[in-house]
Amino acid sequence: MTTTTAARLPEPLAEIIEEFQAVPDQQKLELLLELSRELPEVPPRYQGSADSMEQVVECQTPLFLAFEYDDEARTAEIVFSAPPEAPTTRGFASILHQGLNGLSYEEILAVPDDVPARLGLSKAITPLRLRGMSAMLGRIKRNITAHVASLS
Amino acid sequence: MSEKDFSQYAHPEKLVSTAWVAEHKDDDGVVLVESNEDVLLYETGHIPGAVKIDWHTELNDPVTRDFLDGEHFAEFAAAKGISRDSTVVFYGDKSNWWAAYALWVFTLFGHQDVRLMDGGRQKWTEEGREVSTERPSPARGEYPVVPRDDSTHRAFREDVQAHFGKPLVDVRSPLEYSGERTHMEGYEEEGALRGGHIPSAASVPWGKAAREDGTFRSREELEKIYREDAGLGEADEVIAYCRIGERSSHTWFVLQHLLGHENVRNYDGSWTEWGNAVRLPIAVGEEPGEAPRG
């Protein structure tokens, strides 16, 4: 990894990626499972109203996103909703939540698209499955881009 | 709640209930196998004693787009505690979609006693039955090296071409079938080069065969879906496909074992191959379209 691209990774996300890269394959799955358990509950205001959230249809399990923007601070809170019977999806969501939540629009938009690949999970989890995570990141960035455009 | 009567199906011995599993899971010769779409689900808790099969990483050859060969399969099965005469009961998430896929791959190796647990993981957990996070270390099974039979239950693209004029079933979602959706807007790396379906294929999304609780529909309901609505005759040779061959294993199971079609093959190359291949015809829209002539 070159220093230029490393510099564009927000610190919390960089730390998670380092952690994944440091452990052997089997432990990567355990790490992901642990992260899946750390995904916060969906705040009550979204519960039972999946309609107000955006579905990431590329995931093979129902995954929903919601965004709360603070235009003064230019930061975004991201809410993820994934069912308990989808721990892998929850794990991916948790990585993005811990790595990106509350950061500035610019920081999130600067995150490289190949984050899923950098986790070094491709032996334990096939590219097909990692695509779901790419889709989540893609949707997050697209939503923020649209929001930023609507401000000007 | 009354138990469903499995004798209504053509091959009732291929399906077992959660109650049967609860009773027989510790029997000698019975091996429970959990195979899920979600690669971590097994680790969150599984039926005590069940071994895990990851269909992506364990059933496929690491280099060629193909399944394990006979030698590797023998090693793989033995390591899971499976012998040639074991009763292997598969179950998993999402209405047993991936469990059916694993069962189908075992069928390619001629493993005789393979069964699905009706309703899969969902039904087992909804009934509040016991789960465990303990990973079993089964005693090694005895498994001979048997060649894989790719002609009886599996179809390649050439077989599909030779099959034109006979029934084909596309089990993907209606939008994938019509060709409206090869990928989502903004995600061009996803999916095949072209959208649509194999000409003349009937559209029967795989999920139609399952109820809300993940169990299979009754034989009568299945006959209406596949025979009346999709026009598959009783004795027809059928080929089923989806995007990479996993969803269509579920349909293969329904046609082969529940409805008793004698000649059903799963085209595992499916749309990722057909939709990208040079010189292969496709059809778009909601109509099946005409089968190309020889």
Coordinates of C-alpha atoms in Angstrom, one line a residue:
Chain A
M1 CA 0.0 0.0 0.0
T2 CA 1.4 3.4 -0.9
T3 CA 1.5 6.2 1.6
T4 CA -0.7 8.4 -0.6
T5 CA -3.6 5.9 -0.5
A6 CA -3.1 5.1 3.2
A7 CA -3.3 8.8 4.0
R8 CA -6.8 8.9 2.6
L9 CA -8.1 6.2 4.9
P10 CA -9.8 7.6 7.9
E11 CA -8.0 6.5 11.0
P12 CA -10.7 4.3 12.6
L13 CA -11.1 2.4 9.3
A14 CA -7.4 2.1 8.8
E15 CA -7.1 0.5 12.2
I16 CA -9.8 -2.1 11.4
I17 CA -8.1 -2.9 8.2
E18 CA -4.7 -3.3 10.0
E19 CA -6.3 -5.6 12.5
F20 CA -7.7 -7.8 9.7
Q21 CA -4.4 -7.9 7.9
A22 CA -2.6 -8.9 11.1
V23 CA -4.5 -12.2 11.8
P24 CA -4.6 -15.5 9.9
D25 CA -7.6 -16.4 7.7
Q26 CA -9.6 -18.4 10.2
Q27 CA -9.3 -15.7 12.8
K28 CA -10.4 -13.1 10.3
L29 CA -13.8 -14.8 10.3
E30 CA -13.8 -14.7 14.1
L31 CA -13.0 -11.0 14.0
L32 CA -15.8 -10.4 11.6
L33 CA -18.2 -12.3 13.9
E34 CA -17.1 -10.2 16.8
L35 CA -17.7 -7.0 14.8
S36 CA -21.1 -8.3 13.8
R37 CA -22.1 -8.4 17.4
E38 CA -21.0 -4.8 17.9
L39 CA -23.3 -3.3 15.3
P40 CA -25.6 -1.0 17.2
E41 CA -29.3 -1.6 17.4
V42 CA -31.3 0.5 15.0
P43 CA -32.6 3.6 16.8
P44 CA -36.3 3.3 17.7
R45 CA -37.3 6.0 15.3
Y46 CA -36.4 3.7 12.4
Q47 CA -37.8 0.5 13.8
G48 CA -40.7 -0.9 11.9
S49 CA -40.3 1.7 9.2
A50 CA -37.9 0.1 6.8
D51 CA -39.6 2.3 4.1
S52 CA -37.8 5.4 5.4
M53 CA -34.5 3.6 4.9
E54 CA -32.6 2.8 1.7
Q55 CA -32.3 -0.9 0.9
V56 CA -28.9 -2.1 -0.4
V57 CA -30.4 -4.5 -2.9
E58 CA -27.1 -5.9 -3.9
C59 CA -26.8 -7.7 -0.6
Q60 CA -28.5 -11.1 -0.6
T61 CA -30.0 -10.3 2.8
P62 CA -32.1 -7.3 3.6
L63 CA -29.8 -4.5 4.5
F64 CA -31.1 -0.9 5.0
L65 CA -29.3 2.4 5.4
A66 CA -30.3 5.8 6.7
F67 CA -28.4 9.0 6.8
E68 CA -28.5 11.8 9.3
Y69 CA -26.6 14.9 8.1
D70 CA -25.3 17.8 10.1
D71 CA -24.7 20.4 7.4
E72 CA -23.0 22.9 9.8
A73 CA -20.4 20.4 10.9
R74 CA -20.6 18.7 7.5
T75 CA -20.6 15.3 9.1
A76 CA -22.8 12.2 8.5
E77 CA -24.2 9.7 10.9
I78 CA -25.0 6.4 9.2
V79 CA -27.6 4.0 10.5
F80 CA -27.4 0.3 9.4
S81 CA -30.1 -2.2 9.7
A82 CA -29.4 -5.9 9.1
P83 CA -31.2 -9.0 10.6
P84 CA -29.5 -11.1 13.2
E85 CA -29.6 -14.2 10.9
A86 CA -27.1 -12.4 8.6
P87 CA -24.0 -12.1 10.7
T88 CA -21.7 -11.6 7.7
T89 CA -23.7 -8.7 6.4
R90 CA -23.8 -7.3 9.9
G91 CA -20.0 -7.7 10.2
F92 CA -19.5 -5.7 7.0
A93 CA -22.0 -3.1 8.1
S94 CA -20.2 -2.9 11.5
I95 CA -16.8 -2.3 9.8
L96 CA -18.2 0.6 7.9
H97 CA -20.1 1.9 10.9
Q98 CA -17.1 1.9 13.2
G99 CA -14.8 3.1 10.4
L100 CA -16.9 5.9 8.9
N101 CA -19.8 7.0 11.2
G102 CA -19.7 10.6 12.2
L103 CA -16.9 11.6 9.8
S104 CA -17.0 14.6 7.5
Y105 CA -18.6 14.3 4.0
E106 CA -15.1 14.9 2.5
E107 CA -13.5 12.1 4.6
I108 CA -16.1 9.6 3.7
L109 CA -16.1 10.5 0.0
A110 CA -12.3 10.1 -0.1
V111 CA -12.4 6.5 1.1
P112 CA -11.0 4.3 -1.6
D113 CA -13.5 1.9 -3.2
D114 CA -11.4 -1.1 -2.6
V115 CA -11.7 -1.2 1.1
P116 CA -13.4 -4.6 1.1
A117 CA -10.4 -6.0 -0.8
R118 CA -8.0 -4.5 1.7
L119 CA -9.4 -6.5 4.5
G120 CA -7.6 -9.5 3.1
L121 CA -10.7 -11.6 3.4
S122 CA -10.8 -13.0 -0.1
K123 CA -9.6 -16.5 0.9
A124 CA -12.1 -16.8 3.7
I125 CA -14.9 -15.1 1.9
T126 CA -15.3 -15.1 -1.9
P127 CA -15.4 -12.0 -4.0
L128 CA -19.1 -12.6 -4.6
R129 CA -19.8 -12.0 -1.0
L130 CA -17.5 -9.1 -0.6
R131 CA -19.5 -7.4 -3.4
G132 CA -22.2 -6.8 -0.9
M133 CA -19.8 -4.7 1.2
S134 CA -18.6 -2.8 -1.9
A135 CA -22.3 -2.1 -2.7
M136 CA -22.8 -0.7 0.8
L137 CA -19.8 1.6 0.5
G138 CA -20.9 2.6 -3.0
R139 CA -24.4 3.5 -1.8
I140 CA -23.0 5.5 1.2
K141 CA -20.8 7.5 -1.0
R142 CA -23.5 8.1 -3.6
N143 CA -26.0 9.2 -1.0
I144 CA -23.5 11.7 0.4
T145 CA -22.5 13.0 -3.0
A146 CA -26.2 13.6 -3.8
H147 CA -26.6 15.4 -0.4
V148 CA -23.6 17.6 -1.0
A149 CA -24.9 18.4 -4.5
S150 CA -28.3 19.4 -3.0
L151 CA -26.6 21.9 -0.7
S152 CA -25.2 24.1 -3.4
Chain B
M1 CA -49.4 -28.1 14.7
S2 CA -49.7 -31.3 12.7
E3 CA -46.6 -32.8 11.0
K4 CA -46.6 -32.5 7.2
D5 CA -47.1 -35.9 5.5
F6 CA -44.0 -36.4 3.3
S7 CA -45.6 -39.4 1.6
Q8 CA -47.3 -37.0 -0.8
Y9 CA -43.9 -36.4 -2.5
A10 CA -42.4 -38.6 -5.2
H11 CA -39.3 -39.5 -3.1
P12 CA -40.4 -38.8 0.5
E13 CA -37.2 -40.4 1.9
K14 CA -35.3 -37.3 0.6
L15 CA -37.0 -35.0 3.1
V16 CA -36.9 -35.2 6.9
S17 CA -38.7 -33.0 9.5
T18 CA -37.1 -31.1 12.3
A19 CA -38.6 -33.6 14.7
W20 CA -36.9 -36.4 12.9
V21 CA -33.6 -34.7 13.1
A22 CA -34.1 -34.0 16.8
E23 CA -34.7 -37.7 17.3
H24 CA -32.0 -39.1 15.1
K25 CA -29.2 -36.6 15.1
D26 CA -27.0 -38.7 17.3
D27 CA -27.7 -42.0 15.5
D28 CA -24.7 -43.8 14.2
G29 CA -24.4 -43.3 10.5
V30 CA -26.3 -40.0 10.5
V31 CA -24.2 -36.9 9.7
L32 CA -25.8 -33.4 9.9
V33 CA -24.5 -30.8 7.6
E34 CA -25.2 -27.1 7.8
S35 CA -24.6 -25.1 4.6
N36 CA -25.6 -21.5 4.6
E37 CA -25.4 -18.4 2.3
D38 CA -24.1 -16.5 5.3
V39 CA -20.6 -17.7 6.0
L40 CA -20.8 -16.9 9.7
L41 CA -24.2 -18.1 10.6
Y42 CA -23.0 -21.6 11.7
E43 CA -20.7 -20.0 14.2
T44 CA -23.6 -18.1 15.9
G45 CA -25.1 -21.5 16.8
H46 CA -26.0 -24.7 14.9
I47 CA -27.8 -28.0 15.6
P48 CA -25.5 -29.8 18.2
G49 CA -23.1 -32.1 16.3
A50 CA -23.7 -30.6 12.9
V51 CA -20.6 -30.0 10.7
K52 CA -20.3 -26.9 8.5
I53 CA -19.9 -26.9 4.8
D54 CA -19.0 -23.6 3.1
W55 CA -20.2 -24.2 -0.4
H56 CA -18.1 -21.4 -1.9
T57 CA -14.7 -22.4 -0.4
E58 CA -15.1 -26.1 0.1
L59 CA -17.0 -27.6 -2.8
N60 CA -15.3 -25.7 -5.6
D61 CA -12.0 -26.4 -7.2
P62 CA -9.7 -23.5 -6.2
V63 CA -8.4 -22.9 -9.7
T64 CA -10.9 -24.2 -12.3
R65 CA -14.5 -23.1 -12.3
D66 CA -15.6 -26.6 -11.4
F67 CA -16.3 -28.7 -8.4
L68 CA -13.9 -30.9 -6.5
D69 CA -12.6 -34.0 -8.3
G70 CA -13.2 -37.5 -6.9
E71 CA -10.0 -37.6 -5.0
H72 CA -10.5 -34.2 -3.3
F73 CA -14.1 -35.0 -2.6
A74 CA -13.2 -38.2 -0.9
E75 CA -10.8 -36.4 1.3
F76 CA -13.2 -33.6 2.0
A77 CA -16.1 -36.0 2.9
A78 CA -13.9 -38.2 5.2
A79 CA -12.7 -35.1 7.0
K80 CA -16.2 -34.1 7.8
G81 CA -16.9 -37.5 9.3
I82 CA -18.9 -38.7 6.3
S83 CA -18.6 -42.3 5.0
R84 CA -20.0 -43.6 1.7
D85 CA -23.0 -45.2 3.5
S86 CA -23.7 -42.3 5.8
T87 CA -27.1 -40.7 5.9
V88 CA -26.2 -37.1 5.2
V89 CA -28.9 -34.6 6.3
F90 CA -28.4 -31.1 4.9
Y91 CA -30.0 -27.9 6.2
G92 CA -29.3 -24.2 6.1
D93 CA -30.5 -20.7 5.9
K94 CA -32.8 -19.1 3.3
S95 CA -35.2 -22.0 2.7
N96 CA -32.3 -24.5 2.3
W97 CA -31.1 -22.9 -0.9
W98 CA -27.4 -23.6 -0.2
A99 CA -28.2 -26.8 1.6
A100 CA -29.8 -28.0 -1.6
Y101 CA -26.7 -26.9 -3.5
A102 CA -24.4 -29.0 -1.3
L103 CA -26.8 -31.9 -1.6
W104 CA -26.8 -31.6 -5.3
V105 CA -22.9 -31.7 -5.4
F106 CA -23.0 -34.9 -3.2
T107 CA -25.4 -36.3 -5.8
L108 CA -22.9 -35.7 -8.5
F109 CA -20.6 -38.2 -6.6
G110 CA -23.4 -40.7 -6.4
H111 CA -23.8 -40.4 -2.6
Q112 CA -27.0 -42.4 -2.1
D113 CA -28.5 -41.3 1.2
V114 CA -28.8 -37.5 1.1
R115 CA -31.7 -35.7 2.7
L116 CA -32.9 -32.2 3.3
M117 CA -34.4 -31.0 6.6
D118 CA -37.7 -29.4 5.6
G119 CA -37.8 -25.7 6.7
G120 CA -34.0 -25.6 7.3
R121 CA -32.4 -23.5 10.0
Q122 CA -35.2 -21.1 10.2
K123 CA -37.8 -23.7 11.2
W124 CA -35.4 -25.3 13.7
T125 CA -34.7 -22.0 15.5
E126 CA -38.3 -20.8 15.3
E127 CA -39.3 -24.0 17.1
G128 CA -36.9 -23.1 19.9
R129 CA -34.9 -26.2 19.4
E130 CA -31.4 -26.6 20.9
V131 CA -28.4 -24.9 19.2
S132 CA -24.8 -25.0 20.1
T133 CA -21.7 -23.0 19.3
E134 CA -19.4 -26.0 19.9
R135 CA -17.6 -27.1 16.8
P136 CA -17.6 -30.9 16.6
S137 CA -14.5 -32.8 15.7
P138 CA -16.0 -35.9 14.0
A139 CA -14.1 -39.1 13.7
R140 CA -12.8 -39.5 10.2
G141 CA -15.2 -41.2 7.7
E142 CA -14.3 -43.8 5.1
Y143 CA -14.8 -42.4 1.7
P144 CA -13.7 -44.1 -1.5
V145 CA -12.5 -42.1 -4.5
V146 CA -15.5 -42.0 -6.9
P147 CA -15.5 -40.2 -10.2
R148 CA -17.9 -37.3 -10.5
D149 CA -20.8 -38.0 -12.8
D150 CA -21.4 -34.8 -14.8
S151 CA -23.9 -36.2 -17.2
T152 CA -26.9 -37.3 -15.1
H153 CA -27.8 -34.3 -13.0
R154 CA -25.6 -31.6 -14.4
A155 CA -25.8 -29.7 -17.7
F156 CA -23.1 -27.7 -19.5
R157 CA -23.8 -25.0 -22.1
E158 CA -23.5 -27.5 -25.0
D159 CA -26.1 -29.7 -23.3
V160 CA -28.4 -26.7 -23.0
Q161 CA -27.9 -26.0 -26.8
A162 CA -28.7 -29.6 -27.6
H163 CA -31.7 -29.4 -25.3
F164 CA -33.6 -26.7 -27.2
G165 CA -37.2 -27.6 -27.8
K166 CA -37.5 -29.3 -24.3
P167 CA -38.3 -27.4 -21.1
L168 CA -35.9 -25.0 -19.5
V169 CA -36.6 -23.3 -16.2
D170 CA -35.1 -19.9 -15.2
V171 CA -35.4 -19.5 -11.5
R172 CA -34.0 -16.0 -11.1
S173 CA -36.1 -13.0 -10.2
P174 CA -38.5 -11.6 -12.8
L175 CA -36.3 -8.5 -13.4
E176 CA -33.2 -10.6 -14.1
Y177 CA -35.3 -12.8 -16.4
S178 CA -36.7 -9.9 -18.4
G179 CA -33.2 -8.4 -18.7
E180 CA -34.2 -5.2 -17.1
R181 CA -31.6 -5.8 -14.5
T182 CA -28.1 -7.1 -15.2
H183 CA -26.8 -4.8 -12.5
M184 CA -28.0 -1.8 -10.6
E185 CA -27.4 1.7 -11.9
G186 CA -24.0 2.8 -10.8
Y187 CA -22.7 -0.7 -10.1
E188 CA -21.6 -1.8 -13.6
E189 CA -19.0 -4.3 -12.4
E190 CA -21.9 -6.4 -11.1
G191 CA -23.6 -9.1 -13.3
A192 CA -23.4 -10.3 -16.8
L193 CA -22.7 -8.4 -20.0
R194 CA -26.2 -8.9 -21.3
G195 CA -29.5 -9.1 -19.5
G196 CA -32.3 -11.5 -20.4
H197 CA -32.8 -15.3 -20.4
I198 CA -32.0 -18.4 -22.4
P199 CA -34.6 -18.5 -25.2
S200 CA -37.7 -20.6 -24.5
A201 CA -37.0 -20.8 -20.7
A202 CA -40.0 -20.5 -18.4
S203 CA -39.7 -18.1 -15.5
V204 CA -40.3 -19.7 -12.1
P205 CA -38.5 -17.8 -9.4
W206 CA -37.0 -20.5 -7.0
G207 CA -38.7 -19.0 -3.9
K208 CA -42.2 -20.0 -5.3
A209 CA -41.5 -23.5 -4.1
A210 CA -41.1 -22.5 -0.4
R211 CA -43.6 -21.3 2.2
E212 CA -43.1 -18.4 4.5
D213 CA -41.6 -20.7 7.1
G214 CA -39.1 -22.1 4.6
T215 CA -40.7 -25.5 4.2
F216 CA -41.6 -26.8 0.8
R217 CA -45.1 -26.3 -0.6
S218 CA -47.4 -29.3 -0.9
R219 CA -47.1 -31.5 -3.9
E220 CA -50.4 -30.2 -5.3
E221 CA -49.2 -26.6 -5.1
L222 CA -45.8 -27.5 -6.6
E223 CA -47.6 -29.4 -9.5
K224 CA -49.6 -26.3 -10.2
I225 CA -46.6 -24.0 -10.2
Y226 CA -44.3 -26.2 -12.3
R227 CA -46.6 -28.4 -14.4
E228 CA -49.7 -26.2 -15.1
D229 CA -48.2 -22.7 -14.9
A230 CA -44.8 -23.3 -16.3
G231 CA -45.8 -26.1 -18.6
L232 CA -43.4 -28.9 -17.6
G233 CA -44.9 -32.2 -18.5
E234 CA -44.6 -35.1 -16.1
A235 CA -42.0 -37.1 -18.1
D236 CA -40.2 -34.1 -19.5
E237 CA -36.4 -33.7 -19.4
V238 CA -35.8 -30.4 -17.7
I239 CA -32.8 -28.2 -17.3
A240 CA -32.9 -25.5 -14.6
Y241 CA -30.5 -22.5 -14.2
C242 CA -30.1 -19.3 -12.3
R243 CA -27.1 -17.0 -12.1
I244 CA -24.4 -19.3 -10.8
G245 CA -26.3 -22.5 -10.2
E246 CA -27.1 -22.3 -6.5
R247 CA -30.7 -21.2 -6.6
S248 CA -31.5 -23.7 -9.3
S249 CA -30.2 -26.5 -7.1
H250 CA -33.2 -25.8 -5.0
T251 CA -35.5 -26.1 -8.0
W252 CA -33.6 -29.2 -9.1
F253 CA -34.4 -30.8 -5.8
V254 CA -38.1 -29.9 -6.1
L255 CA -38.4 -31.3 -9.6
Q256 CA -36.2 -34.4 -9.1
H257 CA -37.2 -35.5 -5.6
L258 CA -40.6 -33.9 -4.7
L259 CA -42.3 -34.0 -8.1
G260 CA -40.4 -37.1 -9.4
H261 CA -39.2 -35.9 -12.8
E262 CA -36.8 -38.5 -13.9
N263 CA -34.4 -36.4 -15.9
V264 CA -33.6 -33.1 -14.4
R265 CA -30.3 -31.3 -14.8
N266 CA -28.9 -28.2 -13.2
Y267 CA -26.9 -25.9 -15.5
D268 CA -24.4 -24.5 -13.0
G269 CA -22.7 -22.3 -15.6
S270 CA -26.0 -20.5 -15.6
W271 CA -26.5 -16.8 -16.5
T272 CA -22.9 -15.8 -15.6
E273 CA -21.7 -18.0 -18.4
W274 CA -24.6 -17.8 -20.9
G275 CA -25.1 -14.0 -20.6
N276 CA -21.4 -13.4 -21.3
A277 CA -20.6 -16.1 -23.9
V278 CA -19.9 -15.3 -27.5
R279 CA -22.4 -16.6 -30.1
L280 CA -25.1 -17.7 -27.7
P281 CA -28.6 -16.4 -28.3
I282 CA -30.6 -14.7 -25.6
A283 CA -34.2 -13.5 -25.2
V284 CA -35.3 -10.3 -23.5
G285 CA -38.6 -9.3 -22.0
E286 CA -41.3 -11.3 -20.1
E287 CA -42.0 -13.8 -22.9
P288 CA -39.9 -17.0 -23.1
G289 CA -39.2 -16.5 -26.8
E290 CA -38.6 -19.2 -29.4
A291 CA -36.0 -21.9 -29.0
P292 CA -33.4 -21.6 -31.7
R293 CA -33.4 -24.3 -34.3
G294 CA -30.5 -26.7 -34.6

